[in-house]
Amino acid sequence: MTPSSKVVGDLALHLVSTGITPRQLEENPGDVDLPGSVVSYLQGALGVPPGGFPEPFRTAALEGRPEAAPPPGLSAAQEQELQSGDGRRTLSALLFPEPARAQAAMRDRHGDLSVLGTREFWYGLEEGAGDVLVELGPGQRISVGIEAISEADEAGFSSIVFRLNGELRPISARLRDSALPSAGAEQADPSEPGHVGAPFRGVAELYVTAGESVTKGQALATIEAMKMETRVTAPIGGTVSRVCIEGSAAVEAGDLLLVIVQGAPAPAGEDG
C-alpha cells in the first residue's frame, strides 16, 4: 500500500465508521475530526498533488489545527547508517515515525515476531490444533502449540497452557476479545454539546484530565483503529468536568469519553 492509498483508505473508513457523508465533509470539513494521515496529507507531508490541493476545502479543513512540525534533522548515527547502505531502520523511522515506534516497542516487548508464519502472526495459535514449527535462526527450531485456555477473570486475564517442544507451560495473558468494553458503557448524549463520545470503535487515549480548561477545537484524545489514528477535539470551550476512561481503553462508537461544561468547573456531583 502506498502512503497516498492509505490516506484514501483512512478517510473512507472514517466516513463509514462515523456516518458522515461526503457532502457533509465537503461543506464543513473543519467540523470533522479527520484522521491524522489526512491532515498530514493536506499539510503537504506527501508533497503537492498534480493540480494542487482542492480549495477552499483544504484551507477550511486545516483551520484551527496545529501546523505540521518541521522535519527532524539527521543525527550523526542516522547519517552513518544511511551511508553504510543498511538504512532500512532509519528510513522507516523518518518516513513512518509512529509505525516505526510501535514496531520497536513490540520488538522490545515480545522479541522478533518476524520468525512466525503469516497465519500465526495475524491470527495466533488455535487451542487443540497441532504444534507449529518456528525457525528462530540457523539450526534453531522450536515447536509451540496451545493446550488449553481458561475463561477470563474480572480483569480480563486468562490462564493459558501452551506446549513448548512438547512440555506444558502456563502463562497468564489478556486475550484480544476480553479487552473490549462491556455493553453497559456510558453513552454520549448527542443533544448535550459538552458530551464527547468515541466516533468509532477502537482504542482511545485521553490527553486531558478533570478540571482542565480546554478551548473549542483543542485535541482531547486520540482513537486508533485498523492502523488509523484520529484526533478527538473539543466541540465547545470550557472545563473538563468528568473523564470516563483512564489511560488507553477499548471503546465502542458512541461511548462517552469525557464531559465539558462551559465556564467554571461544575460543582461536585454535576457532569453537565
PDB file of C-alpha atoms in Angstrom:
ATOM      1  CA  MET A   1       0.000   0.000   0.000  1.00  0.00           C
ATOM      2  CA  THR A   2       1.371   3.406  -0.970  1.00  0.00           C
ATOM      3  CA  PRO A   3       1.188   6.285   1.541  1.00  0.00           C
ATOM      4  CA  SER A   4      -1.394   8.133  -0.572  1.00  0.00           C
ATOM      5  CA  SER A   5      -3.534   4.991  -0.821  1.00  0.00           C
ATOM      6  CA  LYS A   6      -3.526   4.744   2.975  1.00  0.00           C
ATOM      7  CA  VAL A   7      -4.785   8.337   3.180  1.00  0.00           C
ATOM      8  CA  VAL A   8      -7.703   7.490   0.893  1.00  0.00           C
ATOM      9  CA  GLY A   9      -8.455   4.322   2.848  1.00  0.00           C
ATOM     10  CA  ASP A  10      -8.278   6.087   6.213  1.00  0.00           C
ATOM     11  CA  LEU A  11     -10.717   8.768   5.058  1.00  0.00           C
ATOM     12  CA  ALA A  12     -13.137   6.219   3.603  1.00  0.00           C
ATOM     13  CA  LEU A  13     -13.106   4.110   6.778  1.00  0.00           C
ATOM     14  CA  HIS A  14     -13.565   7.198   8.917  1.00  0.00           C
ATOM     15  CA  LEU A  15     -16.592   8.404   6.961  1.00  0.00           C
ATOM     16  CA  VAL A  16     -18.220   4.979   7.061  1.00  0.00           C
ATOM     17  CA  SER A  17     -17.484   4.500  10.779  1.00  0.00           C
ATOM     18  CA  THR A  18     -18.834   7.906  11.812  1.00  0.00           C
ATOM     19  CA  GLY A  19     -21.747   8.088   9.362  1.00  0.00           C
ATOM     20  CA  ILE A  20     -20.511  11.338   7.823  1.00  0.00           C
ATOM     21  CA  THR A  21     -21.492  11.781   4.176  1.00  0.00           C
ATOM     22  CA  PRO A  22     -19.081  13.149   1.544  1.00  0.00           C
ATOM     23  CA  ARG A  23     -21.376  16.171   1.160  1.00  0.00           C
ATOM     24  CA  GLN A  24     -21.213  16.920   4.899  1.00  0.00           C
ATOM     25  CA  LEU A  25     -17.430  16.644   4.793  1.00  0.00           C
ATOM     26  CA  GLU A  26     -17.196  18.940   1.783  1.00  0.00           C
ATOM     27  CA  GLU A  27     -19.485  21.571   3.308  1.00  0.00           C
ATOM     28  CA  ASN A  28     -17.939  21.605   6.821  1.00  0.00           C
ATOM     29  CA  PRO A  29     -14.500  19.952   6.802  1.00  0.00           C
ATOM     30  CA  GLY A  30     -13.402  21.945   9.844  1.00  0.00           C
ATOM     31  CA  ASP A  31     -16.092  20.299  11.980  1.00  0.00           C
ATOM     32  CA  VAL A  32     -14.857  16.773  11.241  1.00  0.00           C
ATOM     33  CA  ASP A  33     -12.104  15.143  13.310  1.00  0.00           C
ATOM     34  CA  LEU A  34     -10.128  13.948  10.309  1.00  0.00           C
ATOM     35  CA  PRO A  35      -7.642  11.062  10.593  1.00  0.00           C
ATOM     36  CA  GLY A  36      -4.068  12.131  11.222  1.00  0.00           C
ATOM     37  CA  SER A  37      -2.920  10.821   7.846  1.00  0.00           C
ATOM     38  CA  VAL A  38      -5.477  13.015   6.028  1.00  0.00           C
ATOM     39  CA  VAL A  39      -4.420  16.114   7.961  1.00  0.00           C
ATOM     40  CA  SER A  40      -0.746  15.394   7.217  1.00  0.00           C
ATOM     41  CA  TYR A  41      -1.535  14.922   3.545  1.00  0.00           C
ATOM     42  CA  LEU A  42      -3.359  18.262   3.340  1.00  0.00           C
ATOM     43  CA  GLN A  43      -0.393  19.885   5.102  1.00  0.00           C
ATOM     44  CA  GLY A  44       1.880  18.677   2.310  1.00  0.00           C
ATOM     45  CA  ALA A  45       3.628  15.798   4.075  1.00  0.00           C
ATOM     46  CA  LEU A  46       3.468  13.732   0.882  1.00  0.00           C
ATOM     47  CA  GLY A  47       4.122  16.626  -1.456  1.00  0.00           C
ATOM     48  CA  VAL A  48       1.657  18.524  -3.626  1.00  0.00           C
ATOM     49  CA  PRO A  49      -0.655  16.525  -5.918  1.00  0.00           C
ATOM     50  CA  PRO A  50      -0.899  17.383  -9.634  1.00  0.00           C
ATOM     51  CA  GLY A  51      -3.198  20.381  -9.947  1.00  0.00           C
ATOM     52  CA  GLY A  52      -2.710  21.321  -6.299  1.00  0.00           C
ATOM     53  CA  PHE A  53      -4.986  20.797  -3.309  1.00  0.00           C
ATOM     54  CA  PRO A  54      -8.738  21.455  -3.634  1.00  0.00           C
ATOM     55  CA  GLU A  55      -9.688  24.868  -2.305  1.00  0.00           C
ATOM     56  CA  PRO A  56     -11.387  26.156  -0.240  1.00  0.00           C
ATOM     57  CA  PHE A  57     -11.689  22.629   1.186  1.00  0.00           C
ATOM     58  CA  ARG A  58      -8.018  22.372   2.209  1.00  0.00           C
ATOM     59  CA  THR A  59      -7.941  25.748   3.972  1.00  0.00           C
ATOM     60  CA  ALA A  60     -11.203  25.062   5.804  1.00  0.00           C
ATOM     61  CA  ALA A  61     -10.065  21.575   6.849  1.00  0.00           C
ATOM     62  CA  LEU A  62      -6.772  22.849   8.292  1.00  0.00           C
ATOM     63  CA  GLU A  63      -8.204  25.922  10.017  1.00  0.00           C
ATOM     64  CA  GLY A  64      -7.518  25.761  13.740  1.00  0.00           C
ATOM     65  CA  ARG A  65      -5.399  22.623  13.510  1.00  0.00           C
ATOM     66  CA  PRO A  66      -1.759  22.655  14.689  1.00  0.00           C
ATOM     67  CA  GLU A  67       0.750  23.324  11.942  1.00  0.00           C
ATOM     68  CA  ALA A  68       2.920  20.472  10.767  1.00  0.00           C
ATOM     69  CA  ALA A  69       6.196  20.170  12.669  1.00  0.00           C
ATOM     70  CA  PRO A  70       9.320  20.734  10.561  1.00  0.00           C
ATOM     71  CA  PRO A  71      11.062  17.532   9.504  1.00  0.00           C
ATOM     72  CA  PRO A  72      13.736  16.479  12.024  1.00  0.00           C
ATOM     73  CA  GLY A  73      17.379  16.708  11.083  1.00  0.00           C
ATOM     74  CA  LEU A  74      19.541  13.626  10.773  1.00  0.00           C
ATOM     75  CA  SER A  75      21.698  12.616  13.711  1.00  0.00           C
ATOM     76  CA  ALA A  76      25.284  11.510  13.162  1.00  0.00           C
ATOM     77  CA  ALA A  77      24.270   7.894  13.803  1.00  0.00           C
ATOM     78  CA  GLN A  78      21.457   8.113  11.241  1.00  0.00           C
ATOM     79  CA  GLU A  79      23.729   9.633   8.605  1.00  0.00           C
ATOM     80  CA  GLN A  80      26.292   6.888   9.193  1.00  0.00           C
ATOM     81  CA  GLU A  81      23.633   4.165   8.905  1.00  0.00           C
ATOM     82  CA  LEU A  82      22.277   5.607   5.663  1.00  0.00           C
ATOM     83  CA  GLN A  83      25.757   5.880   4.169  1.00  0.00           C
ATOM     84  CA  SER A  84      26.532   2.312   5.149  1.00  0.00           C
ATOM     85  CA  GLY A  85      23.862   1.029   2.768  1.00  0.00           C
ATOM     86  CA  ASP A  86      21.842  -0.615   5.569  1.00  0.00           C
ATOM     87  CA  GLY A  87      19.498   2.226   6.450  1.00  0.00           C
ATOM     88  CA  ARG A  88      16.130   0.465   6.442  1.00  0.00           C
ATOM     89  CA  ARG A  89      15.508   1.152  10.120  1.00  0.00           C
ATOM     90  CA  THR A  90      16.479   4.806   9.807  1.00  0.00           C
ATOM     91  CA  LEU A  91      14.331   5.307   6.701  1.00  0.00           C
ATOM     92  CA  SER A  92      11.366   3.683   8.429  1.00  0.00           C
ATOM     93  CA  ALA A  93      11.777   5.970  11.450  1.00  0.00           C
ATOM     94  CA  LEU A  94      11.974   9.062   9.220  1.00  0.00           C
ATOM     95  CA  LEU A  95       9.154   8.222   6.813  1.00  0.00           C
ATOM     96  CA  PHE A  96       6.776   6.439   9.195  1.00  0.00           C
ATOM     97  CA  PRO A  97       7.701   7.553  12.740  1.00  0.00           C
ATOM     98  CA  GLU A  98       4.597   6.257  14.561  1.00  0.00           C
ATOM     99  CA  PRO A  99       4.566   2.756  12.973  1.00  0.00           C
ATOM    100  CA  ALA A 100       8.334   2.556  13.481  1.00  0.00           C
ATOM    101  CA  ARG A 101       7.983   3.382  17.183  1.00  0.00           C
ATOM    102  CA  ALA A 102       5.168   0.855  17.537  1.00  0.00           C
ATOM    103  CA  GLN A 103       7.273  -1.818  15.841  1.00  0.00           C
ATOM    104  CA  ALA A 104      10.253  -1.064  18.080  1.00  0.00           C
ATOM    105  CA  ALA A 105       8.054  -1.237  21.198  1.00  0.00           C
ATOM    106  CA  MET A 106       6.580  -4.534  20.028  1.00  0.00           C
ATOM    107  CA  ARG A 107      10.030  -5.959  19.354  1.00  0.00           C
ATOM    108  CA  ASP A 108      11.302  -4.847  22.776  1.00  0.00           C
ATOM    109  CA  ARG A 109       8.310  -6.452  24.491  1.00  0.00           C
ATOM    110  CA  HIS A 110       7.868  -9.663  22.509  1.00  0.00           C
ATOM    111  CA  GLY A 111      11.111 -10.152  20.580  1.00  0.00           C
ATOM    112  CA  ASP A 112      11.451 -10.696  16.841  1.00  0.00           C
ATOM    113  CA  LEU A 113       7.981 -11.814  15.742  1.00  0.00           C
ATOM    114  CA  SER A 114       9.035 -11.948  12.081  1.00  0.00           C
ATOM    115  CA  VAL A 115      10.105 -15.558  12.663  1.00  0.00           C
ATOM    116  CA  LEU A 116       6.426 -16.533  12.915  1.00  0.00           C
ATOM    117  CA  GLY A 117       4.437 -17.640   9.916  1.00  0.00           C
ATOM    118  CA  THR A 118       1.911 -15.228   8.445  1.00  0.00           C
ATOM    119  CA  ARG A 119      -1.129 -17.074   9.802  1.00  0.00           C
ATOM    120  CA  GLU A 120       0.341 -17.400  13.317  1.00  0.00           C
ATOM    121  CA  PHE A 121       1.402 -13.738  13.337  1.00  0.00           C
ATOM    122  CA  TRP A 122      -2.021 -12.372  12.393  1.00  0.00           C
ATOM    123  CA  TYR A 123      -4.374 -14.897  13.986  1.00  0.00           C
ATOM    124  CA  GLY A 124      -2.332 -16.603  16.717  1.00  0.00           C
ATOM    125  CA  LEU A 125      -2.363 -20.262  17.673  1.00  0.00           C
ATOM    126  CA  GLU A 126      -5.581 -22.276  17.980  1.00  0.00           C
ATOM    127  CA  GLU A 127      -6.498 -24.324  21.019  1.00  0.00           C
ATOM    128  CA  GLY A 128      -6.346 -28.044  20.279  1.00  0.00           C
ATOM    129  CA  ALA A 129      -4.604 -27.601  16.932  1.00  0.00           C
ATOM    130  CA  GLY A 130      -1.284 -29.205  16.113  1.00  0.00           C
ATOM    131  CA  ASP A 131       2.039 -27.693  17.043  1.00  0.00           C
ATOM    132  CA  VAL A 132       3.718 -25.146  14.801  1.00  0.00           C
ATOM    133  CA  LEU A 133       7.432 -25.192  13.990  1.00  0.00           C
ATOM    134  CA  VAL A 134       9.195 -21.845  14.364  1.00  0.00           C
ATOM    135  CA  GLU A 135      12.667 -21.174  12.941  1.00  0.00           C
ATOM    136  CA  LEU A 136      14.490 -18.910  15.399  1.00  0.00           C
ATOM    137  CA  GLY A 137      17.694 -18.975  13.381  1.00  0.00           C
ATOM    138  CA  PRO A 138      20.144 -21.308  11.657  1.00  0.00           C
ATOM    139  CA  GLY A 139      19.835 -24.645  13.438  1.00  0.00           C
ATOM    140  CA  GLN A 140      17.363 -23.253  15.998  1.00  0.00           C
ATOM    141  CA  ARG A 141      13.855 -24.661  15.712  1.00  0.00           C
ATOM    142  CA  ILE A 142      11.107 -24.937  18.320  1.00  0.00           C
ATOM    143  CA  SER A 143       7.553 -26.301  18.279  1.00  0.00           C
ATOM    144  CA  VAL A 144       4.729 -24.455  20.020  1.00  0.00           C
ATOM    145  CA  GLY A 145       1.018 -25.110  20.482  1.00  0.00           C
ATOM    146  CA  ILE A 146      -1.954 -24.248  22.714  1.00  0.00           C
ATOM    147  CA  GLU A 147      -3.122 -26.950  25.140  1.00  0.00           C
ATOM    148  CA  ALA A 148      -5.943 -25.100  26.959  1.00  0.00           C
ATOM    149  CA  ILE A 149      -7.316 -21.607  27.632  1.00  0.00           C
ATOM    150  CA  SER A 150      -9.399 -20.741  30.690  1.00  0.00           C
ATOM    151  CA  GLU A 151     -12.269 -18.270  30.929  1.00  0.00           C
ATOM    152  CA  ALA A 152     -11.189 -14.680  31.515  1.00  0.00           C
ATOM    153  CA  ASP A 153     -11.253 -13.356  35.076  1.00  0.00           C
ATOM    154  CA  GLU A 154     -12.694  -9.985  36.170  1.00  0.00           C
ATOM    155  CA  ALA A 155      -9.556  -8.203  34.986  1.00  0.00           C
ATOM    156  CA  GLY A 156      -9.809  -9.840  31.567  1.00  0.00           C
ATOM    157  CA  PHE A 157      -6.871 -12.253  32.026  1.00  0.00           C
ATOM    158  CA  SER A 158      -6.953 -15.937  31.086  1.00  0.00           C
ATOM    159  CA  SER A 159      -4.711 -18.800  32.131  1.00  0.00           C
ATOM    160  CA  ILE A 160      -3.124 -20.306  29.028  1.00  0.00           C
ATOM    161  CA  VAL A 161      -1.330 -23.646  28.982  1.00  0.00           C
ATOM    162  CA  PHE A 162       0.894 -23.977  25.923  1.00  0.00           C
ATOM    163  CA  ARG A 163       3.281 -26.615  24.648  1.00  0.00           C
ATOM    164  CA  LEU A 164       6.926 -25.745  24.070  1.00  0.00           C
ATOM    165  CA  ASN A 165       8.862 -28.592  22.479  1.00  0.00           C
ATOM    166  CA  GLY A 166       6.324 -30.996  23.983  1.00  0.00           C
ATOM    167  CA  GLU A 167       6.487 -29.606  27.534  1.00  0.00           C
ATOM    168  CA  LEU A 168       3.478 -27.881  29.125  1.00  0.00           C
ATOM    169  CA  ARG A 169       3.980 -24.336  30.389  1.00  0.00           C
ATOM    170  CA  PRO A 170       1.391 -21.921  31.878  1.00  0.00           C
ATOM    171  CA  ILE A 171       1.129 -18.173  31.388  1.00  0.00           C
ATOM    172  CA  SER A 172      -1.464 -15.504  32.184  1.00  0.00           C
ATOM    173  CA  ALA A 173      -2.464 -13.100  29.410  1.00  0.00           C
ATOM    174  CA  ARG A 174      -5.233 -10.759  28.369  1.00  0.00           C
ATOM    175  CA  LEU A 175      -6.955 -12.102  25.291  1.00  0.00           C
ATOM    176  CA  ARG A 176      -7.915  -9.786  22.470  1.00  0.00           C
ATOM    177  CA  ASP A 177     -11.671 -10.245  22.916  1.00  0.00           C
ATOM    178  CA  SER A 178     -11.533  -9.716  26.675  1.00  0.00           C
ATOM    179  CA  ALA A 179     -10.177  -6.174  26.181  1.00  0.00           C
ATOM    180  CA  LEU A 180     -13.463  -4.994  24.676  1.00  0.00           C
ATOM    181  CA  PRO A 181     -15.605  -2.708  26.821  1.00  0.00           C
ATOM    182  CA  SER A 182     -18.732  -4.005  28.472  1.00  0.00           C
ATOM    183  CA  ALA A 183     -22.128  -3.442  26.879  1.00  0.00           C
ATOM    184  CA  GLY A 184     -23.016  -1.206  29.831  1.00  0.00           C
ATOM    185  CA  ALA A 185     -20.539   1.557  28.968  1.00  0.00           C
ATOM    186  CA  GLU A 186     -21.991   5.046  29.405  1.00  0.00           C
ATOM    187  CA  GLN A 187     -23.141   6.600  26.140  1.00  0.00           C
ATOM    188  CA  ALA A 188     -22.634  10.169  24.956  1.00  0.00           C
ATOM    189  CA  ASP A 189     -25.827  12.208  24.538  1.00  0.00           C
ATOM    190  CA  PRO A 190     -25.798  13.934  21.116  1.00  0.00           C
ATOM    191  CA  SER A 191     -28.139  16.620  22.472  1.00  0.00           C
ATOM    192  CA  GLU A 192     -25.540  17.633  25.084  1.00  0.00           C
ATOM    193  CA  PRO A 193     -22.909  19.852  23.405  1.00  0.00           C
ATOM    194  CA  GLY A 194     -20.350  19.069  26.107  1.00  0.00           C
ATOM    195  CA  HIS A 195     -20.568  15.292  25.768  1.00  0.00           C
ATOM    196  CA  VAL A 196     -17.543  13.969  23.863  1.00  0.00           C
ATOM    197  CA  GLY A 197     -18.105  10.473  22.519  1.00  0.00           C
ATOM    198  CA  ALA A 198     -15.960   7.978  20.647  1.00  0.00           C
ATOM    199  CA  PRO A 199     -16.518   8.436  16.891  1.00  0.00           C
ATOM    200  CA  PHE A 200     -15.953   4.743  16.206  1.00  0.00           C
ATOM    201  CA  ARG A 201     -14.741   1.510  17.768  1.00  0.00           C
ATOM    202  CA  GLY A 202     -11.063   1.496  18.679  1.00  0.00           C
ATOM    203  CA  VAL A 203      -8.512   2.208  21.410  1.00  0.00           C
ATOM    204  CA  ALA A 204      -8.788   5.708  22.877  1.00  0.00           C
ATOM    205  CA  GLU A 205      -6.235   7.651  24.884  1.00  0.00           C
ATOM    206  CA  LEU A 206      -7.074  10.927  26.634  1.00  0.00           C
ATOM    207  CA  TYR A 207      -4.812  13.976  26.681  1.00  0.00           C
ATOM    208  CA  VAL A 208      -6.738  15.918  29.354  1.00  0.00           C
ATOM    209  CA  THR A 209      -7.829  15.432  32.974  1.00  0.00           C
ATOM    210  CA  ALA A 210     -10.828  16.519  35.035  1.00  0.00           C
ATOM    211  CA  GLY A 211     -10.692  20.183  35.990  1.00  0.00           C
ATOM    212  CA  GLU A 212      -8.593  21.185  32.986  1.00  0.00           C
ATOM    213  CA  SER A 213      -9.672  24.138  30.836  1.00  0.00           C
ATOM    214  CA  VAL A 214      -9.989  23.466  27.110  1.00  0.00           C
ATOM    215  CA  THR A 215     -10.749  25.549  24.033  1.00  0.00           C
ATOM    216  CA  LYS A 216     -13.004  24.666  21.128  1.00  0.00           C
ATOM    217  CA  GLY A 217     -11.110  22.557  18.611  1.00  0.00           C
ATOM    218  CA  GLN A 218      -8.407  21.520  21.108  1.00  0.00           C
ATOM    219  CA  ALA A 219      -7.228  17.914  20.832  1.00  0.00           C
ATOM    220  CA  LEU A 220      -8.683  15.940  23.748  1.00  0.00           C
ATOM    221  CA  ALA A 221      -7.807  12.389  22.784  1.00  0.00           C
ATOM    222  CA  THR A 222      -6.738  10.087  20.005  1.00  0.00           C
ATOM    223  CA  ILE A 223      -8.539   6.967  18.904  1.00  0.00           C
ATOM    224  CA  GLU A 224      -6.839   4.271  16.868  1.00  0.00           C
ATOM    225  CA  ALA A 225      -8.466   1.509  14.846  1.00  0.00           C
ATOM    226  CA  MET A 226      -7.331  -0.507  11.838  1.00  0.00           C
ATOM    227  CA  LYS A 227      -3.982   1.345  11.763  1.00  0.00           C
ATOM    228  CA  MET A 228      -5.894   4.637  11.515  1.00  0.00           C
ATOM    229  CA  GLU A 229      -5.365   7.306  14.167  1.00  0.00           C
ATOM    230  CA  THR A 230      -7.839  10.161  14.596  1.00  0.00           C
ATOM    231  CA  ARG A 231      -7.827  13.111  16.952  1.00  0.00           C
ATOM    232  CA  VAL A 232     -10.941  13.806  19.011  1.00  0.00           C
ATOM    233  CA  THR A 233     -11.333  17.548  19.520  1.00  0.00           C
ATOM    234  CA  ALA A 234     -13.385  19.709  21.871  1.00  0.00           C
ATOM    235  CA  PRO A 235     -16.806  20.633  20.441  1.00  0.00           C
ATOM    236  CA  ILE A 236     -17.018  23.596  22.851  1.00  0.00           C
ATOM    237  CA  GLY A 237     -14.708  25.556  25.134  1.00  0.00           C
ATOM    238  CA  GLY A 238     -14.929  25.164  28.884  1.00  0.00           C
ATOM    239  CA  THR A 239     -13.764  22.929  31.707  1.00  0.00           C
ATOM    240  CA  VAL A 240     -13.484  19.157  31.726  1.00  0.00           C
ATOM    241  CA  SER A 241     -15.887  18.166  34.493  1.00  0.00           C
ATOM    242  CA  ARG A 242     -15.522  14.405  34.184  1.00  0.00           C
ATOM    243  CA  VAL A 243     -13.451  11.803  32.331  1.00  0.00           C
ATOM    244  CA  CYS A 244     -14.863   8.338  31.711  1.00  0.00           C
ATOM    245  CA  ILE A 245     -11.775   6.335  30.753  1.00  0.00           C
ATOM    246  CA  GLU A 246      -8.297   6.008  32.230  1.00  0.00           C
ATOM    247  CA  GLY A 247      -5.148   5.675  30.162  1.00  0.00           C
ATOM    248  CA  SER A 248      -5.668   3.684  26.982  1.00  0.00           C
ATOM    249  CA  ALA A 249      -9.034   1.928  26.788  1.00  0.00           C
ATOM    250  CA  ALA A 250     -11.005  -0.001  24.192  1.00  0.00           C
ATOM    251  CA  VAL A 251     -14.219   1.822  23.334  1.00  0.00           C
ATOM    252  CA  GLU A 252     -17.226   1.383  21.083  1.00  0.00           C
ATOM    253  CA  ALA A 253     -18.752   4.049  18.847  1.00  0.00           C
ATOM    254  CA  GLY A 254     -20.772   6.441  20.987  1.00  0.00           C
ATOM    255  CA  ASP A 255     -19.113   5.600  24.306  1.00  0.00           C
ATOM    256  CA  LEU A 256     -18.737   8.691  26.485  1.00  0.00           C
ATOM    257  CA  LEU A 257     -15.081   9.747  26.800  1.00  0.00           C
ATOM    258  CA  LEU A 258     -15.457  12.945  28.825  1.00  0.00           C
ATOM    259  CA  VAL A 259     -17.791  15.820  29.648  1.00  0.00           C
ATOM    260  CA  ILE A 260     -17.095  19.529  29.162  1.00  0.00           C
ATOM    261  CA  VAL A 261     -19.044  22.304  30.867  1.00  0.00           C
ATOM    262  CA  GLN A 262     -18.861  25.875  29.681  1.00  0.00           C
ATOM    263  CA  GLY A 263     -17.379  28.396  32.078  1.00  0.00           C
ATOM    264  CA  ALA A 264     -16.085  27.497  35.547  1.00  0.00           C
ATOM    265  CA  PRO A 265     -15.754  23.895  36.759  1.00  0.00           C
ATOM    266  CA  ALA A 266     -19.076  22.304  37.697  1.00  0.00           C
ATOM    267  CA  PRO A 267     -19.867  21.798  41.395  1.00  0.00           C
ATOM    268  CA  ALA A 268     -19.285  18.324  42.821  1.00  0.00           C
ATOM    269  CA  GLY A 269     -21.848  15.826  41.575  1.00  0.00           C
ATOM    270  CA  GLU A 270     -22.660  17.684  38.327  1.00  0.00           C
ATOM    271  CA  ASP A 271     -21.387  16.458  34.990  1.00  0.00           C
ATOM    272  CA  GLY A 272     -23.009  18.827  32.510  1.00  0.00           C
TER     273      GLY A 272
END
